[in-house]
Amino acid sequence: MLPYLRLARGYRSADLLRWLLTAVAAATVTALLLRALGRALTDPAGSGASVDRLLWCLPALAALGYLSAGWARSLPLQRPERMAGLVAAGAGPVRLRLLLAGETALACAFGALLALAGFLVLRAHWLELLPGTRLDPALGTSTGLPAAGTTTLLATVPLLGGLAAAAAVRPADLLPSDGADRPQPRPTVPYLAVALALPLAGAAMLSAGLHAGGSLAVWTGWLVGFVGIAVTVPALLYAAGWLLAVGRPRAVRLLAGRGLQADAWRLGTPLAVFAVCAALGAVVLVRLADEHGSAGTPALIETVLLAGCVLGALVTRLAELVTSRRAAYASLRRMGAAGSVYLRSWALRTGAAVVVLLGAGAGAAALTAAALLR
């Protein structure tokens, strides 16, 4: 603990912001879990509603794990001097991964304790967010909190964050780098075949399930289609980069196309997750609003949390890519390239990525609408 506190003294504002946002996300997830626990204490025994509420918390837990993994993996690439200093001090890959996992778990534990404190304050009626006793069913004030269940829910959040952070960091990312851009592989023929076949197979299975009235076929086709979209996005980004650089391109098109091809694999996954989650969240909110007249506060909170975590992971990956491009841009500047070249190539590359994002989002929204709004 003491070495971590010494390390935290060198935090920059971006590191502190990342730590605080992780704590806020963990507090939100813990609040949703505690609400499910309070409802379970209020509901009659054997109703089965408590299991459904815990299942509704799974997307929030997955979003927290995804955010923790993305931020933990980007930290060694954005702070190479920090990793180099720890390696010089004798820290190996195992200790470095444990350090990153402990840092994330500590932030999640801090957020979980904040959520527990707020939950206890509301249960004791020291603070009234809503008039009367409208929050009592969600707080489970009719009975005492079970120690084992509360402790398990509180421990789930930091344990998930720490494990996600440790699993996301690769040993190659922990070693000091010379700043050179790593060559990215081209999509192979089997990969392209899978990327083309999965969305079509998912759409066909979903259509067959809708005509036959089988829920299992519908949800299987929906899941296969989503996986296909996630697999297809990196290939589409690479293809968009190839189209930009095809023929006899000028400097702007060549820089934009080759840059998009190099970033296709690292940018494709977070971009696909963002498109799929945005489409899924929009359609689910529309479905809930049609059924109940409004989406409901817990659904809105979970949607905002999911969007924030996915967007945070995407922004982190973009910052990571910008950092990896500094060495190449520095070489071009020494060769006398104009600054407008970078700006125009960035705009062209961003426009192509947005087109791919909109296409993936439209496909995911169509699959979700067909599965949920049938």
PDB file of C-alpha atoms in Angstrom, residues 190-331:
ATOM      1  CA  PRO A 190     -10.652 -16.545 -43.739  1.00  0.00           C
ATOM      2  CA  TYR A 191     -11.153 -13.465 -41.567  1.00  0.00           C
ATOM      3  CA  LEU A 192     -12.952 -11.646 -44.373  1.00  0.00           C
ATOM      4  CA  ALA A 193     -15.119 -14.710 -45.003  1.00  0.00           C
ATOM      5  CA  VAL A 194     -16.104 -14.883 -41.336  1.00  0.00           C
ATOM      6  CA  ALA A 195     -16.704 -11.122 -41.195  1.00  0.00           C
ATOM      7  CA  LEU A 196     -19.043 -11.375 -44.176  1.00  0.00           C
ATOM      8  CA  ALA A 197     -20.777 -14.606 -43.155  1.00  0.00           C
ATOM      9  CA  LEU A 198     -21.587 -13.852 -39.509  1.00  0.00           C
ATOM     10  CA  PRO A 199     -23.855 -10.788 -40.026  1.00  0.00           C
ATOM     11  CA  LEU A 200     -25.656 -12.521 -42.894  1.00  0.00           C
ATOM     12  CA  ALA A 201     -26.083 -15.715 -40.860  1.00  0.00           C
ATOM     13  CA  GLY A 202     -27.361 -13.742 -37.876  1.00  0.00           C
ATOM     14  CA  ALA A 203     -29.880 -11.857 -39.989  1.00  0.00           C
ATOM     15  CA  ALA A 204     -31.054 -15.098 -41.619  1.00  0.00           C
ATOM     16  CA  MET A 205     -31.461 -16.862 -38.264  1.00  0.00           C
ATOM     17  CA  LEU A 206     -33.317 -13.886 -36.812  1.00  0.00           C
ATOM     18  CA  SER A 207     -35.641 -13.712 -39.831  1.00  0.00           C
ATOM     19  CA  ALA A 208     -36.350 -17.446 -39.631  1.00  0.00           C
ATOM     20  CA  GLY A 209     -37.050 -17.170 -35.916  1.00  0.00           C
ATOM     21  CA  LEU A 210     -39.464 -14.283 -36.467  1.00  0.00           C
ATOM     22  CA  HIS A 211     -41.412 -16.229 -39.090  1.00  0.00           C
ATOM     23  CA  ALA A 212     -41.457 -19.425 -37.016  1.00  0.00           C
ATOM     24  CA  GLY A 213     -42.200 -17.653 -33.738  1.00  0.00           C
ATOM     25  CA  GLY A 214     -39.239 -19.167 -31.896  1.00  0.00           C
ATOM     26  CA  SER A 215     -37.624 -16.942 -29.275  1.00  0.00           C
ATOM     27  CA  LEU A 216     -34.438 -19.013 -29.077  1.00  0.00           C
ATOM     28  CA  ALA A 217     -33.753 -18.659 -32.801  1.00  0.00           C
ATOM     29  CA  VAL A 218     -34.476 -14.927 -32.623  1.00  0.00           C
ATOM     30  CA  TRP A 219     -32.041 -14.257 -29.788  1.00  0.00           C
ATOM     31  CA  THR A 220     -29.422 -16.604 -31.241  1.00  0.00           C
ATOM     32  CA  GLY A 221     -29.601 -14.768 -34.549  1.00  0.00           C
ATOM     33  CA  TRP A 222     -29.431 -11.432 -32.741  1.00  0.00           C
ATOM     34  CA  LEU A 223     -26.312 -12.491 -30.839  1.00  0.00           C
ATOM     35  CA  VAL A 224     -24.619 -13.928 -33.940  1.00  0.00           C
ATOM     36  CA  GLY A 225     -25.422 -10.746 -35.863  1.00  0.00           C
ATOM     37  CA  PHE A 226     -23.928  -8.563 -33.127  1.00  0.00           C
ATOM     38  CA  VAL A 227     -20.755 -10.635 -33.023  1.00  0.00           C
ATOM     39  CA  GLY A 228     -20.587 -10.394 -36.804  1.00  0.00           C
ATOM     40  CA  ILE A 229     -20.873  -6.610 -36.694  1.00  0.00           C
ATOM     41  CA  ALA A 230     -18.068  -6.438 -34.110  1.00  0.00           C
ATOM     42  CA  VAL A 231     -15.863  -8.641 -36.311  1.00  0.00           C
ATOM     43  CA  THR A 232     -16.703  -6.684 -39.460  1.00  0.00           C
ATOM     44  CA  VAL A 233     -15.866  -3.172 -38.209  1.00  0.00           C
ATOM     45  CA  PRO A 234     -12.036  -3.587 -38.199  1.00  0.00           C
ATOM     46  CA  ALA A 235     -12.186  -5.024 -41.717  1.00  0.00           C
ATOM     47  CA  LEU A 236     -14.385  -2.128 -42.864  1.00  0.00           C
ATOM     48  CA  LEU A 237     -11.947   0.381 -41.377  1.00  0.00           C
ATOM     49  CA  TYR A 238      -9.065  -1.306 -43.161  1.00  0.00           C
ATOM     50  CA  ALA A 239     -11.042  -1.314 -46.415  1.00  0.00           C
ATOM     51  CA  ALA A 240     -11.879   2.372 -45.982  1.00  0.00           C
ATOM     52  CA  GLY A 241      -8.191   3.134 -45.508  1.00  0.00           C
ATOM     53  CA  TRP A 242      -7.364   1.138 -48.633  1.00  0.00           C
ATOM     54  CA  LEU A 243      -9.934   3.095 -50.639  1.00  0.00           C
ATOM     55  CA  LEU A 244      -8.444   6.367 -49.448  1.00  0.00           C
ATOM     56  CA  ALA A 245      -4.946   5.333 -50.511  1.00  0.00           C
ATOM     57  CA  VAL A 246      -5.816   3.497 -53.724  1.00  0.00           C
ATOM     58  CA  GLY A 247      -4.527   4.735 -57.070  1.00  0.00           C
ATOM     59  CA  ARG A 248      -2.091   7.630 -57.057  1.00  0.00           C
ATOM     60  CA  PRO A 249      -3.025   9.534 -53.897  1.00  0.00           C
ATOM     61  CA  ARG A 250      -1.618  12.833 -52.845  1.00  0.00           C
ATOM     62  CA  ALA A 251      -0.002  13.301 -49.442  1.00  0.00           C
ATOM     63  CA  VAL A 252      -3.280  13.945 -47.616  1.00  0.00           C
ATOM     64  CA  ARG A 253      -5.072  10.874 -48.936  1.00  0.00           C
ATOM     65  CA  LEU A 254      -2.022   8.686 -48.528  1.00  0.00           C
ATOM     66  CA  LEU A 255      -1.461   9.768 -44.924  1.00  0.00           C
ATOM     67  CA  ALA A 256      -5.157   9.347 -44.069  1.00  0.00           C
ATOM     68  CA  GLY A 257      -5.460   5.975 -45.762  1.00  0.00           C
ATOM     69  CA  ARG A 258      -2.309   4.430 -44.345  1.00  0.00           C
ATOM     70  CA  GLY A 259      -3.098   5.832 -40.905  1.00  0.00           C
ATOM     71  CA  LEU A 260      -6.589   4.342 -40.946  1.00  0.00           C
ATOM     72  CA  GLN A 261      -5.220   0.995 -42.059  1.00  0.00           C
ATOM     73  CA  ALA A 262      -2.671   1.014 -39.231  1.00  0.00           C
ATOM     74  CA  ASP A 263      -5.344   1.950 -36.662  1.00  0.00           C
ATOM     75  CA  ALA A 264      -8.028  -0.411 -37.969  1.00  0.00           C
ATOM     76  CA  TRP A 265      -7.382  -3.252 -35.524  1.00  0.00           C
ATOM     77  CA  ARG A 266      -6.821  -1.163 -32.410  1.00  0.00           C
ATOM     78  CA  LEU A 267      -9.702   1.210 -33.180  1.00  0.00           C
ATOM     79  CA  GLY A 268     -12.120  -1.343 -34.612  1.00  0.00           C
ATOM     80  CA  THR A 269     -13.080  -3.101 -31.384  1.00  0.00           C
ATOM     81  CA  PRO A 270     -13.947  -0.026 -29.245  1.00  0.00           C
ATOM     82  CA  LEU A 271     -15.695   1.552 -32.237  1.00  0.00           C
ATOM     83  CA  ALA A 272     -17.779  -1.591 -32.764  1.00  0.00           C
ATOM     84  CA  VAL A 273     -18.652  -1.782 -29.072  1.00  0.00           C
ATOM     85  CA  PHE A 274     -19.691   1.869 -29.098  1.00  0.00           C
ATOM     86  CA  ALA A 275     -21.917   1.416 -32.165  1.00  0.00           C
ATOM     87  CA  VAL A 276     -23.545  -1.756 -30.846  1.00  0.00           C
ATOM     88  CA  CYS A 277     -24.147  -0.365 -27.342  1.00  0.00           C
ATOM     89  CA  ALA A 278     -25.544   2.910 -28.683  1.00  0.00           C
ATOM     90  CA  ALA A 279     -27.989   1.092 -30.946  1.00  0.00           C
ATOM     91  CA  LEU A 280     -28.952  -1.391 -28.247  1.00  0.00           C
ATOM     92  CA  GLY A 281     -29.498   1.312 -25.623  1.00  0.00           C
ATOM     93  CA  ALA A 282     -31.621   3.451 -27.940  1.00  0.00           C
ATOM     94  CA  VAL A 283     -33.901   0.584 -28.949  1.00  0.00           C
ATOM     95  CA  VAL A 284     -34.260  -0.720 -25.377  1.00  0.00           C
ATOM     96  CA  LEU A 285     -35.216   2.736 -24.098  1.00  0.00           C
ATOM     97  CA  VAL A 286     -37.819   3.056 -26.852  1.00  0.00           C
ATOM     98  CA  ARG A 287     -39.225  -0.362 -25.957  1.00  0.00           C
ATOM     99  CA  LEU A 288     -39.431   0.481 -22.241  1.00  0.00           C
ATOM    100  CA  ALA A 289     -41.045   3.843 -22.987  1.00  0.00           C
ATOM    101  CA  ASP A 290     -43.684   2.157 -25.162  1.00  0.00           C
ATOM    102  CA  GLU A 291     -44.488  -0.429 -22.502  1.00  0.00           C
ATOM    103  CA  HIS A 292     -44.482   1.735 -19.369  1.00  0.00           C
ATOM    104  CA  GLY A 293     -44.932   5.273 -20.663  1.00  0.00           C
ATOM    105  CA  SER A 294     -41.377   6.138 -19.538  1.00  0.00           C
ATOM    106  CA  ALA A 295     -38.048   4.360 -19.506  1.00  0.00           C
ATOM    107  CA  GLY A 296     -37.728   4.482 -15.711  1.00  0.00           C
ATOM    108  CA  THR A 297     -34.991   5.964 -13.569  1.00  0.00           C
ATOM    109  CA  PRO A 298     -32.906   2.761 -13.106  1.00  0.00           C
ATOM    110  CA  ALA A 299     -32.952   2.081 -16.858  1.00  0.00           C
ATOM    111  CA  LEU A 300     -31.889   5.652 -17.599  1.00  0.00           C
ATOM    112  CA  ILE A 301     -29.101   5.498 -15.012  1.00  0.00           C
ATOM    113  CA  GLU A 302     -27.844   2.205 -16.412  1.00  0.00           C
ATOM    114  CA  THR A 303     -27.988   3.548 -19.962  1.00  0.00           C
ATOM    115  CA  VAL A 304     -26.028   6.660 -18.996  1.00  0.00           C
ATOM    116  CA  LEU A 305     -23.485   4.504 -17.158  1.00  0.00           C
ATOM    117  CA  LEU A 306     -23.115   2.160 -20.130  1.00  0.00           C
ATOM    118  CA  ALA A 307     -22.724   5.063 -22.537  1.00  0.00           C
ATOM    119  CA  GLY A 308     -20.177   6.792 -20.306  1.00  0.00           C
ATOM    120  CA  CYS A 309     -18.043   3.668 -19.873  1.00  0.00           C
ATOM    121  CA  VAL A 310     -18.076   2.791 -23.563  1.00  0.00           C
ATOM    122  CA  LEU A 311     -17.365   6.376 -24.581  1.00  0.00           C
ATOM    123  CA  GLY A 312     -14.581   6.631 -21.997  1.00  0.00           C
ATOM    124  CA  ALA A 313     -12.922   3.491 -23.361  1.00  0.00           C
ATOM    125  CA  LEU A 314     -13.224   4.816 -26.927  1.00  0.00           C
ATOM    126  CA  VAL A 315     -11.731   8.211 -26.033  1.00  0.00           C
ATOM    127  CA  THR A 316      -8.913   6.455 -24.198  1.00  0.00           C
ATOM    128  CA  ARG A 317      -8.117   4.352 -27.254  1.00  0.00           C
ATOM    129  CA  LEU A 318      -8.147   7.466 -29.460  1.00  0.00           C
ATOM    130  CA  ALA A 319      -5.709   9.175 -27.087  1.00  0.00           C
ATOM    131  CA  GLU A 320      -3.540   6.073 -27.191  1.00  0.00           C
ATOM    132  CA  LEU A 321      -3.476   6.147 -30.994  1.00  0.00           C
ATOM    133  CA  VAL A 322      -2.592   9.845 -31.011  1.00  0.00           C
ATOM    134  CA  THR A 323       0.302   9.133 -28.663  1.00  0.00           C
ATOM    135  CA  SER A 324       1.576   6.333 -30.892  1.00  0.00           C
ATOM    136  CA  ARG A 325       1.493   8.659 -33.923  1.00  0.00           C
ATOM    137  CA  ARG A 326       3.739  11.345 -32.414  1.00  0.00           C
ATOM    138  CA  ALA A 327       6.969   9.746 -33.602  1.00  0.00           C
ATOM    139  CA  ALA A 328       5.749   9.473 -37.204  1.00  0.00           C
ATOM    140  CA  TYR A 329       4.427  13.029 -37.224  1.00  0.00           C
ATOM    141  CA  ALA A 330       7.687  14.320 -35.769  1.00  0.00           C
ATOM    142  CA  SER A 331       9.584  12.719 -38.655  1.00  0.00           C
TER     143      SER A 331
END
